[in-house]
Tab-separated table of C-alpha atoms and ligand atoms in Angstrom:
chain	number	residue	atom	x	y	z
A	1	MET	CA	-0.701	36.763	7.585
A	2	VAL	CA	-1.888	36.788	4.186
A	3	VAL	CA	-2.719	37.435	1.093
A	4	PRO	CA	-4.503	35.740	-1.563
A	5	SER	CA	-4.669	36.421	-4.800
A	6	SER	CA	-8.448	34.773	-5.900
A	7	ALA	CA	-11.628	35.048	-4.465
A	8	THR	CA	-11.785	31.081	-4.250
A	9	ALA	CA	-8.865	31.853	-1.872
A	10	ALA	CA	-9.995	34.517	0.114
A	11	ILE	CA	-13.307	32.366	0.544
A	12	ALA	CA	-10.724	29.373	2.102
A	13	ALA	CA	-8.598	31.537	4.160
A	14	PHE	CA	-11.570	32.396	6.117
A	15	GLY	CA	-12.795	28.906	6.740
A	16	ASP	CA	-15.355	29.888	9.804
A	17	GLY	CA	-14.593	33.518	10.355
A	18	ALA	CA	-13.040	32.374	13.672
A	19	GLY	CA	-9.896	34.337	14.556
A	20	ILE	CA	-9.006	35.816	11.504
A	21	THR	CA	-8.783	40.164	11.091
A	22	VAL	CA	-9.849	41.195	7.569
A	23	LEU	CA	-8.040	44.168	6.112
A	24	ALA	CA	-10.163	45.783	3.552
A	25	GLY	CA	-9.939	49.759	3.002
A	26	GLY	CA	-8.306	49.335	6.542
A	27	THR	CA	-10.052	53.134	7.349
A	28	VAL	CA	-11.326	51.302	10.665
A	29	VAL	CA	-8.744	48.365	11.211
A	30	THR	CA	-5.666	50.917	11.196
A	31	PRO	CA	-6.283	53.100	13.598
A	32	LEU	CA	-6.941	50.586	16.173
A	33	VAL	CA	-3.461	48.041	15.518
A	34	THR	CA	-1.610	51.641	15.495
A	35	HIS	CA	-2.902	52.696	19.309
A	36	GLY	CA	-2.569	48.724	20.250
A	37	ALA	CA	-6.845	48.716	20.693
A	38	LEU	CA	-6.384	45.494	18.246
A	39	TRP	CA	-4.013	43.179	18.954
A	40	PRO	CA	-5.300	40.120	15.651
A	41	HIS	CA	-4.172	37.590	15.501
A	42	ARG	CA	-4.032	36.113	12.091
A	43	VAL	CA	-4.566	38.722	9.420
A	44	LEU	CA	-6.647	38.563	5.872
A	45	VAL	CA	-5.688	41.627	3.450
A	46	LEU	CA	-8.095	41.493	0.877
A	47	ARG	CA	-6.697	44.023	-1.473
A	48	ALA	CA	-5.008	41.962	-4.624
A	49	ALA	CA	-8.800	38.628	-4.296
A	50	GLY	CA	-9.499	40.085	-7.314
A	51	LEU	CA	-13.563	41.009	-4.710
A	52	ASP	CA	-13.396	44.740	-5.799
A	53	GLY	CA	-15.148	44.575	-9.230
A	54	ILE	CA	-18.501	45.920	-9.689
A	55	GLU	CA	-20.940	44.793	-12.845
A	56	ASP	CA	-23.204	47.148	-13.892
A	57	GLY	CA	-27.133	46.121	-14.897
A	58	ALA	CA	-30.397	45.805	-13.913
A	59	THR	CA	-29.379	45.020	-10.927
A	60	LEU	CA	-25.823	46.492	-9.838
A	61	VAL	CA	-22.850	43.303	-8.659
A	62	VAL	CA	-21.211	45.255	-6.410
A	63	GLY	CA	-17.441	43.318	-5.069
A	64	GLY	CA	-17.284	43.088	-1.178
A	65	ALA	CA	-13.976	45.010	-0.967
A	66	ALA	CA	-15.345	48.251	-4.011
A	67	THR	CA	-14.288	51.276	-3.250
A	68	LEU	CA	-17.113	54.077	-2.252
A	69	ALA	CA	-15.530	56.131	-4.672
A	70	ALA	CA	-15.885	53.274	-7.116
A	71	LEU	CA	-19.051	52.164	-6.295
A	72	ALA	CA	-21.118	56.982	-6.475
A	73	GLU	CA	-19.456	56.654	-9.664
A	74	VAL	CA	-22.311	53.596	-10.994
A	75	ALA	CA	-24.350	53.956	-7.896
A	76	PRO	CA	-28.539	55.095	-8.703
A	77	GLU	CA	-29.034	57.250	-5.761
A	78	PRO	CA	-29.470	57.439	-2.853
A	79	LEU	CA	-26.582	54.626	-3.091
A	80	ALA	CA	-24.150	56.998	-5.007
A	81	GLY	CA	-25.572	59.631	-2.013
A	82	ALA	CA	-24.257	57.358	0.860
A	83	ALA	CA	-21.013	56.868	-0.266
A	84	ARG	CA	-19.208	60.009	-1.557
A	85	ILE	CA	-19.039	60.334	2.468
A	86	PRO	CA	-16.981	63.665	2.715
A	87	ASP	CA	-13.647	63.539	1.968
A	88	TYR	CA	-11.992	62.461	-1.119
A	89	GLU	CA	-9.089	60.025	-0.072
A	90	ILE	CA	-11.539	58.069	2.263
A	91	ARG	CA	-14.136	57.853	-0.397
A	92	GLY	CA	-10.973	56.051	-2.482
A	93	GLN	CA	-9.636	53.609	0.326
A	94	ALA	CA	-13.149	52.557	2.052
A	95	THR	CA	-14.362	49.689	0.614
A	96	VAL	CA	-18.131	48.790	0.921
A	97	GLY	CA	-17.451	45.623	2.602
A	98	GLY	CA	-15.752	47.112	5.767
A	99	ASN	CA	-18.521	49.854	5.217
A	100	VAL	CA	-21.755	47.191	5.797
A	101	MET	CA	-19.968	45.545	9.759
A	102	ILE	CA	-18.740	48.590	10.487
A	103	GLY	CA	-22.897	50.297	10.149
A	104	GLY	CA	-21.140	52.676	7.724
A	105	ASP	CA	-23.414	55.631	5.332
A	106	LEU	CA	-23.863	52.731	2.776
A	107	GLN	CA	-26.784	50.352	5.068
A	108	PRO	CA	-29.744	52.220	5.199
A	109	ALA	CA	-29.557	53.026	1.390
A	110	LEU	CA	-29.322	49.026	0.972
A	111	VAL	CA	-32.552	48.239	2.972
A	112	ALA	CA	-34.145	51.168	0.526
A	113	LEU	CA	-33.110	49.527	-2.257
A	114	GLY	CA	-34.053	46.166	-1.189
A	115	ALA	CA	-30.797	44.265	-1.879
A	116	ARG	CA	-29.079	42.182	-0.795
A	117	VAL	CA	-25.726	40.725	0.407
A	118	ARG	CA	-23.404	37.537	-0.560
A	119	SER	CA	-20.630	36.410	2.561
A	120	ALA	CA	-19.003	33.477	2.794
A	121	GLY	CA	-18.827	31.673	6.393
A	122	ALA	CA	-19.227	28.704	8.774
A	123	GLY	CA	-21.707	27.048	6.690
A	124	GLY	CA	-20.774	28.257	3.231
A	125	LEU	CA	-22.345	30.888	0.178
A	126	ARG	CA	-25.201	32.344	2.103
A	127	VAL	CA	-28.021	35.253	0.065
A	128	ASP	CA	-28.943	37.497	2.993
A	129	PRO	CA	-31.431	40.452	1.958
A	130	VAL	CA	-29.061	43.103	3.593
A	131	GLU	CA	-31.418	43.787	6.415
A	132	ASP	CA	-31.129	40.098	7.920
A	133	PHE	CA	-26.785	40.576	7.001
A	134	ILE	CA	-26.155	43.444	8.954
A	135	ALA	CA	-28.600	42.358	12.272
A	136	ALA	CA	-25.932	39.238	12.751
A	137	PRO	CA	-22.977	39.926	9.996
A	138	TRP	CA	-19.649	38.809	12.756
A	139	GLY	CA	-18.141	35.884	11.374
A	140	ARG	CA	-19.170	36.296	7.605
A	141	LEU	CA	-16.876	37.160	4.680
A	142	VAL	CA	-19.230	39.930	2.171
A	143	LEU	CA	-18.639	38.677	-1.509
A	144	SER	CA	-20.375	41.165	-2.919
A	145	LEU	CA	-24.276	43.029	-2.846
A	146	GLU	CA	-26.304	42.768	-5.816
A	147	VAL	CA	-28.665	46.294	-5.040
A	148	PRO	CA	-31.501	45.825	-7.409
A	149	ARG	CA	-31.611	50.046	-9.627
A	150	PRO	CA	-34.756	51.560	-7.796
A	151	GLN	CA	-36.846	53.694	-10.178
A	152	ALA	CA	-35.422	56.930	-8.051
A	153	GLY	CA	-34.162	57.250	-5.108
A	154	ALA	CA	-32.565	60.720	-2.816
A	155	PHE	CA	-31.034	60.178	0.444
A	156	LEU	CA	-29.507	62.852	2.909
A	157	GLN	CA	-28.484	63.248	6.059
A	158	GLN	CA	-27.874	65.383	9.749
A	159	ARG	CA	-24.357	66.050	10.510
A	160	ARG	CA	-22.742	67.202	12.703
A	161	ARG	CA	-19.978	71.143	11.139
A	162	HIS	CA	-16.977	68.878	11.412
A	163	SER	CA	-17.575	66.334	8.987
A	164	HIS	CA	-15.321	63.177	10.585
A	165	THR	CA	-17.914	61.921	12.829
A	166	HIS	CA	-20.425	59.180	12.377
A	167	PRO	CA	-24.042	61.408	10.745
A	168	VAL	CA	-26.451	62.082	13.700
A	169	LEU	CA	-29.369	60.581	10.778
A	170	SER	CA	-29.393	58.866	7.045
A	171	VAL	CA	-32.523	58.966	6.240
A	172	ALA	CA	-32.786	56.628	2.491
A	173	VAL	CA	-35.493	57.001	0.084
A	174	ALA	CA	-35.620	55.217	-2.954
A	175	ARG	CA	-38.793	54.208	-5.484
A	176	ARG	CA	-39.164	50.745	-6.065
A	177	ALA	CA	-40.910	48.954	-8.490
A	178	ASP	CA	-43.387	47.917	-5.484
A	179	GLY	CA	-44.406	51.662	-3.664
A	180	VAL	CA	-41.672	53.971	-2.163
A	181	HIS	CA	-39.200	52.163	-0.082
A	182	VAL	CA	-37.713	54.084	3.135
A	183	ALA	CA	-34.610	53.582	5.696
A	184	VAL	CA	-33.074	55.338	8.349
A	185	GLY	CA	-29.190	54.925	9.646
A	186	GLY	CA	-27.255	56.797	11.821
A	187	LEU	CA	-29.834	56.302	15.367
A	188	ALA	CA	-27.126	54.731	17.713
A	189	GLU	CA	-22.613	54.648	17.347
A	190	ARG	CA	-23.059	50.743	15.101
A	191	ALA	CA	-26.379	50.844	15.601
A	192	PRO	CA	-27.182	48.394	12.200
A	193	ALA	CA	-30.032	50.862	9.721
A	194	VAL	CA	-34.168	49.854	9.520
A	195	ALA	CA	-36.340	49.652	7.268
A	196	CYS	CA	-39.638	51.957	7.470
A	197	PRO	CA	-42.924	50.003	6.983
A	198	SER	CA	-45.163	52.171	9.016
A	199	VAL	CA	-44.205	55.749	6.811
A	200	GLU	CA	-43.546	52.646	3.446
A	201	ARG	CA	-47.280	51.880	4.896
A	202	ALA	CA	-49.122	55.515	5.250
A	203	LEU	CA	-47.949	56.570	1.253
A	204	ALA	CA	-48.999	53.361	-0.126
A	205	ALA	CA	-53.202	54.137	1.789
A	206	GLY	CA	-52.255	57.353	0.843
A	207	ALA	CA	-51.056	59.735	3.527
A	208	PRO	CA	-49.891	64.094	2.545
A	209	VAL	CA	-45.545	62.448	2.410
A	210	ARG	CA	-45.807	65.270	5.505
A	211	GLU	CA	-48.137	63.026	7.158
A	212	ALA	CA	-46.968	59.279	6.168
A	213	ALA	CA	-43.115	60.909	7.543
A	214	GLU	CA	-43.743	61.511	11.004
A	215	ARG	CA	-44.718	57.098	11.446
A	216	VAL	CA	-41.917	57.374	11.079
A	217	VAL	CA	-40.926	57.540	15.855
A	218	GLU	CA	-43.053	53.767	15.723
A	219	ASP	CA	-40.450	52.591	13.695
A	220	VAL	CA	-37.355	53.165	15.033
A	221	GLN	CA	-35.501	53.253	19.041
A	222	PRO	CA	-32.886	56.291	18.448
A	223	GLN	CA	-30.522	55.864	21.494
A	224	ASP	CA	-28.525	58.818	23.379
A	225	ASP	CA	-24.865	58.948	22.355
A	226	SER	CA	-22.288	61.716	22.266
A	227	LEU	CA	-23.123	63.259	19.294
A	228	ALA	CA	-26.947	63.284	19.364
A	229	SER	CA	-30.498	62.518	21.992
A	230	ALA	CA	-33.165	59.840	21.158
A	231	TRP	CA	-35.106	63.394	21.859
A	232	TYR	CA	-33.272	64.919	19.064
A	233	ARG	CA	-33.640	62.860	16.915
A	234	ARG	CA	-36.736	61.150	17.441
A	235	ARG	CA	-37.758	65.504	16.369
A	236	ALA	CA	-35.742	65.672	13.296
A	237	LEU	CA	-36.912	62.479	11.785
A	238	PRO	CA	-40.335	62.791	10.697
A	239	VAL	CA	-38.222	66.421	9.342
A	240	LEU	CA	-35.488	64.768	7.455
A	241	VAL	CA	-38.188	62.264	5.926
A	242	ALA	CA	-40.313	64.249	5.162
A	243	ARG	CA	-37.329	66.873	2.622
A	244	ALA	CA	-36.694	63.256	1.308
A	245	LEU	CA	-39.996	62.338	0.250
A	246	GLU	CA	-40.101	65.959	-1.364
A	247	ARG	CA	-36.796	65.212	-3.207
A	248	LEU	CA	-37.820	61.616	-3.917
A	249	GLU	CA	-41.855	63.329	-5.306
A	250	GLN	CA	-39.532	66.274	-7.400
A	251	LEU	CA	-38.253	63.792	-9.594
A	252	ASP	CA	-41.415	61.921	-9.267
A	253	ALA	CA	-42.717	65.679	-11.494
A	254	ALA	CA	-39.672	65.987	-12.873
A	255	GLU	CA	-39.325	62.716	-14.486
A	256	GLY	CA	-43.193	62.215	-15.360
A	257	ARG	CA	-44.294	59.655	-13.388
A	258	ARG	CA	-46.903	60.456	-10.472
B	1	MET	CA	7.002	44.178	0.988
B	2	LYS	CA	9.520	46.667	-1.647
B	3	PHE	CA	7.577	49.888	-2.967
B	4	VAL	CA	8.952	52.365	-5.199
B	5	VAL	CA	9.271	56.605	-2.161
B	6	ASN	CA	10.014	59.228	-4.811
B	7	GLY	CA	11.909	57.252	-7.007
B	8	ALA	CA	14.145	54.644	-5.220
B	9	GLN	CA	12.385	51.061	-4.654
B	10	HIS	CA	12.484	50.342	-0.844
B	11	THR	CA	12.278	46.761	0.254
B	12	THR	CA	10.729	47.692	3.657
B	13	VAL	CA	11.292	46.390	7.143
B	14	ALA	CA	8.446	46.891	9.475
B	15	GLY	CA	6.162	44.206	9.964
B	16	PRO	CA	3.373	44.540	7.583
B	17	LEU	CA	0.560	45.772	10.268
B	18	THR	CA	2.820	48.924	10.028
B	19	THR	CA	2.002	52.304	8.396
B	20	LEU	CA	3.296	54.027	5.650
B	21	LEU	CA	3.382	56.933	7.691
B	22	TYR	CA	5.913	55.345	10.215
B	23	VAL	CA	7.775	54.120	6.983
B	24	LEU	CA	8.353	57.250	6.270
B	25	ARG	CA	9.016	59.592	9.517
B	26	GLU	CA	11.694	56.368	11.534
B	27	GLU	CA	12.737	53.934	8.976
B	28	LEU	CA	13.086	56.552	6.054
B	29	GLY	CA	13.595	60.081	7.460
B	30	LEU	CA	11.525	61.329	5.743
B	31	VAL	CA	8.967	63.357	8.140
B	32	GLY	CA	7.186	65.960	5.629
B	33	ALA	CA	3.731	63.351	6.678
B	34	LYS	CA	3.552	64.222	9.946
B	35	ALA	CA	1.628	62.224	12.520
B	36	GLY	CA	-1.339	63.437	13.091
B	37	CYS	CA	-4.891	62.357	14.416
B	38	GLN	CA	-3.795	58.708	12.970
B	39	HIS	CA	-7.076	58.089	12.935
B	40	GLY	CA	-7.692	59.864	8.885
B	41	SER	CA	-8.467	62.636	9.891
B	42	CYS	CA	-6.643	65.479	10.727
B	43	GLY	CA	-4.684	65.140	6.578
B	44	ALA	CA	-1.798	65.951	7.597
B	45	CYS	CA	-0.082	62.180	6.788
B	46	THR	CA	-1.493	62.815	3.175
B	47	VAL	CA	1.290	61.425	0.089
B	48	LEU	CA	-0.215	60.646	-2.658
B	49	ILE	CA	0.352	56.810	-4.028
B	50	ASP	CA	0.570	55.719	-7.297
B	51	GLY	CA	-1.131	59.117	-7.857
B	52	GLU	CA	-3.369	59.870	-5.566
B	53	PRO	CA	-3.622	60.766	-2.249
B	54	ARG	CA	-4.123	58.327	0.674
B	55	ARG	CA	-3.907	58.668	3.972
B	56	SER	CA	0.071	57.227	5.198
B	57	CYS	CA	-1.247	56.583	8.450
B	58	LEU	CA	-4.511	54.299	7.338
B	59	THR	CA	-2.241	52.344	4.712
B	60	VAL	CA	-0.103	48.720	5.877
B	61	VAL	CA	3.181	47.520	4.436
B	62	ALA	CA	1.203	44.675	3.326
B	63	THR	CA	-0.871	46.015	1.253
B	64	LEU	CA	2.514	48.337	-0.613
B	65	GLU	CA	3.805	45.611	-2.660
B	66	GLY	CA	4.234	47.336	-6.464
B	67	ALA	CA	3.169	50.577	-5.061
B	68	GLU	CA	4.420	54.461	-5.683
B	69	VAL	CA	5.064	56.725	-3.127
B	70	THR	CA	5.187	59.773	-3.195
B	71	THR	CA	5.891	62.431	-0.707
B	72	VAL	CA	6.542	65.992	0.227
B	73	GLU	CA	9.751	66.100	-0.271
B	74	ALA	CA	9.525	65.112	-4.158
B	75	LEU	CA	7.452	68.448	-4.753
B	76	GLY	CA	10.335	70.461	-5.621
B	77	ASP	CA	13.136	72.279	-2.499
B	78	ARG	CA	13.962	75.086	-2.346
B	79	SER	CA	15.471	76.505	-5.135
B	80	HIS	CA	13.103	74.813	-7.672
B	81	LEU	CA	9.372	75.236	-6.054
B	82	SER	CA	7.085	72.777	-7.583
B	83	ASP	CA	3.770	75.246	-8.972
B	84	VAL	CA	1.426	74.528	-6.111
B	85	GLN	CA	3.985	75.418	-3.774
B	86	VAL	CA	4.971	78.866	-5.061
B	87	ALA	CA	1.094	79.432	-5.094
B	88	PHE	CA	0.872	78.457	-1.222
B	89	ASN	CA	4.087	80.935	-0.458
B	90	GLU	CA	2.804	84.370	-2.813
B	91	HIS	CA	-0.684	83.915	-1.071
B	92	TYR	CA	1.025	83.266	2.755
B	93	ALA	CA	-1.219	78.745	2.416
B	94	ALA	CA	0.934	78.015	5.731
B	95	GLN	CA	1.347	79.370	8.508
B	96	CYS	CA	3.134	77.210	10.886
B	97	GLY	CA	3.069	74.523	8.331
B	98	PHE	CA	2.489	71.040	9.977
B	99	CYS	CA	-1.028	70.146	7.699
B	100	THR	CA	0.577	71.553	5.061
B	101	PRO	CA	2.555	68.727	2.950
B	102	GLY	CA	-1.182	67.273	2.493
B	103	MET	CA	-2.893	70.248	1.902
B	104	LEU	CA	0.239	70.324	-1.008
B	105	LEU	CA	-0.301	66.762	-2.288
B	106	ALA	CA	-4.478	66.329	-2.749
B	107	ALA	CA	-4.019	70.065	-3.765
B	108	THR	CA	-1.132	68.866	-7.287
B	109	ALA	CA	-3.049	65.667	-7.702
B	110	LEU	CA	-7.197	67.320	-8.014
B	111	ILE	CA	-5.169	70.467	-10.131
B	112	LYS	CA	-3.173	66.886	-12.346
B	113	ARG	CA	-6.518	65.398	-11.765
B	114	LYS	CA	-9.150	68.931	-13.352
B	115	GLY	CA	-6.328	69.177	-15.784
B	116	GLY	CA	-6.300	72.279	-16.101
B	117	PRO	CA	-7.800	75.253	-13.361
B	118	VAL	CA	-10.387	73.763	-10.545
B	119	GLU	CA	-13.049	76.159	-8.575
B	120	ARG	CA	-13.210	77.526	-5.316
B	121	ASP	CA	-16.356	74.509	-4.483
B	122	GLU	CA	-13.622	72.061	-5.816
B	123	VAL	CA	-11.088	72.797	-3.682
B	124	VAL	CA	-12.918	72.267	-0.928
B	125	GLU	CA	-14.104	69.231	-2.003
B	126	ALA	CA	-10.959	67.294	-2.721
B	127	LEU	CA	-9.406	69.559	0.139
B	128	GLY	CA	-12.729	67.934	3.068
B	129	GLY	CA	-10.683	66.463	4.807
B	130	HIS	CA	-7.105	68.264	5.450
B	131	TYR	CA	-7.691	70.247	8.904
B	132	CYS	CA	-5.650	73.388	8.986
B	133	ARG	CA	-5.770	75.144	12.499
B	134	CYS	CA	-3.314	78.809	11.548
B	135	THR	CA	-4.792	80.270	7.687
B	136	GLY	CA	-8.882	79.487	8.029
B	137	TYR	CA	-8.530	77.929	4.989
B	138	VAL	CA	-9.370	80.981	2.116
B	139	ARG	CA	-4.635	81.597	1.449
B	140	ILE	CA	-5.216	77.808	1.264
B	141	LEU	CA	-8.212	77.870	-1.844
B	142	ASP	CA	-6.965	81.347	-3.425
B	143	ALA	CA	-3.751	79.641	-3.960
B	144	VAL	CA	-5.010	76.525	-5.252
B	145	VAL	CA	-7.012	77.892	-7.570
B	146	ALA	CA	-4.374	80.753	-9.175
B	147	ALA	CA	-1.719	77.537	-9.176
B	148	SER	CA	-4.927	75.570	-10.751
B	149	ARG	CA	-5.108	78.211	-13.694
B	150	GLY	CA	-1.355	79.516	-13.649
B	151	GLU	CA	-0.834	83.329	-12.332
B	152	ARG	CA	1.729	83.970	-10.275
B	153	LEU	CA	2.159	87.094	-7.914
B	154	GLY	CA	6.292	87.135	-8.449
B	155	ALA	CA	6.318	88.564	-4.954
B	156	MET	CA	7.594	85.099	-3.488
B	157	ALA	CA	7.108	85.942	0.479
B	158	PRO	CA	10.785	85.905	2.509
B	159	SER	CA	11.362	82.377	4.110
B	160	ALA	CA	11.950	82.796	8.289
B	161	LEU	CA	16.317	81.813	7.128
B	162	GLU	CA	15.925	85.217	4.465
B	163	ILE	CA	13.920	87.030	7.392
B	164	ARG	CA	16.776	85.785	10.175
B	165	GLY	CA	20.013	86.118	7.463
B	166	VAL	CA	20.350	82.514	7.909
B	167	ALA	CA	19.829	82.059	4.329
B	168	PRO	CA	20.533	83.320	0.876
C	301	LIG	C1	-11.848	60.262	8.909
C	301	LIG	C2	-13.050	58.761	8.255
C	301	LIG	C3	-14.171	59.603	8.060
C	301	LIG	C4	-14.711	58.325	7.933
C	301	LIG	N1	-16.299	59.193	7.040
C	301	LIG	C5	-17.249	58.412	7.383
C	301	LIG	C6	-18.086	58.213	6.662
C	301	LIG	O1	-19.155	59.444	7.217
C	301	LIG	N2	-19.235	57.464	6.876
C	301	LIG	C7	-19.338	56.172	6.998
C	301	LIG	O2	-19.866	55.253	6.523
C	301	LIG	N3	-18.053	55.456	6.835
C	301	LIG	C8	-16.980	56.190	7.693
C	301	LIG	N4	-15.862	55.688	8.156
C	301	LIG	C9	-15.550	55.365	8.229
C	301	LIG	C10	-14.991	53.911	7.305
C	301	LIG	O3	-13.827	54.610	6.073
C	301	LIG	C11	-16.156	53.774	6.549
C	301	LIG	O4	-16.519	52.629	6.977
C	301	LIG	C12	-15.609	52.302	5.711
C	301	LIG	O5	-16.006	50.893	4.237
C	301	LIG	C13	-14.919	50.779	6.242
C	301	LIG	O6	-14.097	50.128	4.797
C	301	LIG	P1	-12.635	49.563	4.960
C	301	LIG	O7	-12.493	49.174	3.957
C	301	LIG	O8	-11.776	51.129	5.264
C	301	LIG	O9	-13.364	48.736	6.782
C	301	LIG	P2	-11.447	48.372	7.324
C	301	LIG	O10	-11.079	49.177	8.351
C	301	LIG	O11	-10.373	46.895	6.529
C	301	LIG	O12	-12.617	46.787	8.086
C	301	LIG	C14	-13.944	47.201	9.588
C	301	LIG	C15	-13.895	46.588	9.560
C	301	LIG	O13	-14.961	45.779	8.676
C	301	LIG	C16	-14.179	43.972	8.697
C	301	LIG	N5	-14.584	44.086	7.416
C	301	LIG	C17	-13.687	44.915	5.983
C	301	LIG	N6	-14.394	44.289	4.578
C	301	LIG	C18	-14.873	42.517	4.965
C	301	LIG	C19	-15.287	41.898	4.131
C	301	LIG	N7	-15.521	42.051	3.047
C	301	LIG	N8	-16.079	41.266	4.745
C	301	LIG	C20	-16.994	40.679	6.244
C	301	LIG	N9	-15.726	41.794	6.729
C	301	LIG	C21	-15.268	43.531	6.789
C	301	LIG	C22	-12.738	44.148	8.956
C	301	LIG	O14	-12.557	43.308	9.846
C	301	LIG	C23	-12.612	45.647	9.965
C	301	LIG	O15	-13.995	44.655	11.710
C	301	LIG	C24	-14.988	56.955	8.281
C	301	LIG	C25	-13.438	56.722	8.644
C	301	LIG	C26	-12.394	57.679	8.194
C	301	LIG	C27	-10.702	57.702	8.664
């Protein structure tokens, strides 16, 4: 077990990531260890590595080991909504880096916002667009996220009543300088979030919200899992996207943008 | 690894990936924190770590150096119950009692955080990660709101031991 006390030491201890288990908040790792599903060879504990800082500004820089609770305090929508997972204690322990690695709720918000991920691993430091990063996150240590502030944003989720399952669907929308961006998550358990270029193009071409939202089915490949069927997800997604976009329109109207 | 449990220094002999829940129950004999789902979902293992409610089943020894842990055993005892404990008793907010230690600690932390009366929806939000399969939650919400306002009914429910004449 290594408990580095600086980012530099954490990066050195992580190396190329081979044979090492990162323990950040531990909300996912700990039960696996307790129940014998994971027998870590070497453990890198991030607690004291100083990776939990948050720098506010036109671009929000969030340390990989910052908690979801800390993020929710400062983040713009849709990221704040995504960070406010419905459990006070878990929010205070779960980290941003762990969430990005396991396909958590932050992913669609980060995609809609055009965030970048700074990471270390084989080949050294890298900064990737979040979409590229989450497509193949293995073997990387998440150091920080760079999140440009949007003009407005909204986050909507369809959940089972039981607050502790993964969401059935998540939708994040953000108005950025170059237009409205839409991303969805929850297409299958732990499937990475995806951007919705067909919806974005329709909006840019002036299509009404409900019509543009229908296009979302062209951008996603929902799966059957224990939470919902692919059929249900395809039916529900346009409704959820439309509602998120309507919320964005309301915000725009309230703030006199259009 | 050294940390403080209910005011007393503790040096654990457990391995770094052992959960705090295990240390409390098996090493220290503090069985107030319950081993429920052991996945972080049920809330029954909740303790305070540096004053904040946390799942002891999700917290490993390796992250506890220097921490201050408070369990339900430190909230009060039979003759000096804390305000939240009194309110739970007065409002019949416990039935089987399995969730009660976690509920009490999370509620105590909430009231401390707010520093005054809390609204019902704030309690729902703060206790959202705690399952109770007996009470239907209504009495728990009543109790926490009452405790936050310093309200007392003045009529304590008799304990099971009192009913059986075992305790005074
Ligand atoms: C009761 C409960 C409810 C939950 N609800 C939700 C929810 O609503 N939405 C949601 O998205 N998630 C939820 N989760 C899942 C989880 O808590 C979060 O996704 C959390 O953000 C994971 O972060 P962590 O720091 O706890 O991860 P850890 O358990 O520490 O790590 C998770 C994985 O990520 C790796 N990792 C961690 N940090 C880094 C890093 N910096 N760089 C590289 N790899 C890293 C670990 O090696 C491991 O593979 C819930 C969990 C529980 C127990």
